[in-house]
Amino acid sequence: MAVPVFCNSCYCEPRQPRPRFCLTSCGHVLCEGCLHKGKKDECLICKTACQTLVLSKQTNPDVQALFTGVDVLCKKYSKEITQILEFQEKHRKHLLLHYKQKAEKLEESLKKVTQQMQQIQCMKPPEKPALPFS
């Protein structure tokens, strides 16, 4: 369900053909009538300097999203989020497989070197004790 639009001053709701509504840069929504009651470039609600944007069907989608219900946004972005999560999981699994294969090769090399060292030690003649100097 979309978030209802209403004037933050007089609490009127949109109706055709008037009033039009504006969004202030400080985040308040005002109808045209209340917008003109305040000072130019000052929010009627919080009295801070602000700019206004007329709300319409041509308004930037990012601004329109502010008035979209969370349930609609969740449905919209859940597919995209799922695709991203699946990609990242596949990417991590690929990297993990690489490191597992690398570890297996290193373990095999270590095993071979250990066997070679044991063979060399078996072939080596016993060391003779050193003669004491007189």
XYZ file of C-alpha atoms in Angstrom:
134
model
C 0.000 0.000 0.000
C 1.337 3.413 -0.935
C 2.006 5.989 1.736
C -0.797 8.573 1.693
C 0.202 12.058 0.603
C -1.126 14.907 2.715
C -0.144 18.464 3.550
C 1.951 18.633 6.717
C 0.310 21.961 7.573
C -3.454 21.762 6.813
C -3.576 17.935 6.408
C -5.575 18.092 3.167
C -5.158 15.244 0.677
C -4.703 15.420 -3.100
C -7.818 15.907 -5.210
C -8.313 16.886 -8.823
C -7.580 19.433 -10.213
C -6.102 21.164 -7.146
C -4.192 21.369 -4.900
C -0.809 20.334 -6.134
C 1.687 19.167 -3.534
C 5.342 20.009 -3.082
C 8.122 18.249 -1.238
C 10.566 20.483 0.576
C 14.284 19.774 0.749
C 13.835 19.449 4.536
C 11.379 16.582 4.002
C 7.971 18.185 4.492
C 5.003 17.940 2.137
C 2.916 21.064 1.577
C -0.091 21.821 -0.589
C 0.134 24.835 -2.896
C -2.103 26.884 -0.614
C 0.052 26.364 2.471
C 3.268 26.733 0.457
C 2.248 30.303 -0.419
C 1.311 31.121 3.197
C 4.958 30.893 4.283
C 7.975 32.935 3.340
C 9.675 32.285 0.016
C 12.418 29.637 0.290
C 11.510 28.888 3.930
C 9.665 25.816 5.176
C 6.314 26.636 6.740
C 6.705 23.687 9.130
C 10.279 23.868 10.453
C 11.202 27.410 9.363
C 14.482 26.332 7.754
C 15.698 27.485 4.357
C 14.557 25.036 1.731
C 13.801 24.378 -1.891
C 10.613 22.774 -3.163
C 9.800 20.168 -5.771
C 6.302 19.771 -7.249
C 5.076 16.180 -6.865
C 3.664 14.648 -10.055
C 3.815 11.501 -12.135
C 6.904 12.977 -13.828
C 8.756 13.350 -10.509
C 12.100 11.569 -10.262
C 11.582 7.840 -9.409
C 13.842 8.218 -6.357
C 11.468 10.843 -4.960
C 8.419 8.771 -5.918
C 9.914 5.868 -3.965
C 9.526 7.930 -0.781
C 5.766 7.494 -1.158
C 5.850 3.809 -2.081
C 4.794 1.231 0.488
C 7.558 -0.828 2.037
C 5.800 -4.039 0.968
C 5.954 -2.940 -2.685
C 9.619 -1.976 -2.354
C 10.436 -5.332 -0.745
C 8.831 -7.224 -3.633
C 10.575 -5.005 -6.155
C 14.044 -5.435 -4.705
C 13.853 -8.989 -3.349
C 14.518 -10.512 -6.793
C 17.514 -8.232 -7.351
C 18.876 -8.924 -3.871
C 18.427 -12.677 -4.376
C 20.358 -12.536 -7.662
C 23.181 -10.603 -5.998
C 23.335 -13.037 -3.076
C 23.400 -16.037 -5.444
C 26.189 -14.465 -7.499
C 28.263 -13.683 -4.412
C 27.750 -17.188 -2.987
C 28.818 -18.763 -6.301
C 31.838 -16.464 -6.372
C 32.846 -17.421 -2.784
C 32.413 -21.148 -3.532
C 34.640 -20.803 -6.586
C 37.372 -19.125 -4.519
C 37.034 -21.713 -1.741
C 37.405 -24.547 -4.269
C 40.562 -22.892 -5.603
C 42.091 -22.735 -2.119
C 41.067 -26.330 -1.312
C 42.757 -27.557 -4.507
C 45.835 -25.496 -3.721
C 45.962 -26.914 -0.171
C 45.629 -30.467 -1.520
C 48.559 -29.902 -3.907
C 50.677 -28.463 -1.092
C 49.824 -31.416 1.180
C 50.785 -33.832 -1.607
C 54.082 -31.988 -2.142
C 54.782 -32.059 1.602
C 54.079 -35.796 1.699
C 56.513 -36.411 -1.202
C 59.244 -34.286 0.361
C 58.788 -36.057 3.726
C 59.114 -39.448 1.998
C 62.228 -38.281 0.158
C 63.798 -37.062 3.395
C 63.083 -40.410 5.061
C 64.660 -42.239 2.119
C 67.762 -40.026 2.272
C 68.111 -40.598 6.018
C 67.891 -44.366 5.521
C 70.631 -44.281 2.852
C 72.972 -42.071 4.868
C 75.804 -43.950 6.591
C 75.830 -43.632 10.356
C 77.923 -40.740 11.588
C 81.230 -41.623 13.269
C 81.813 -40.058 16.636
C 84.382 -37.305 16.549
C 87.802 -38.148 17.982
C 88.792 -36.121 21.014
C 91.824 -33.919 20.548
C 94.742 -34.703 22.794
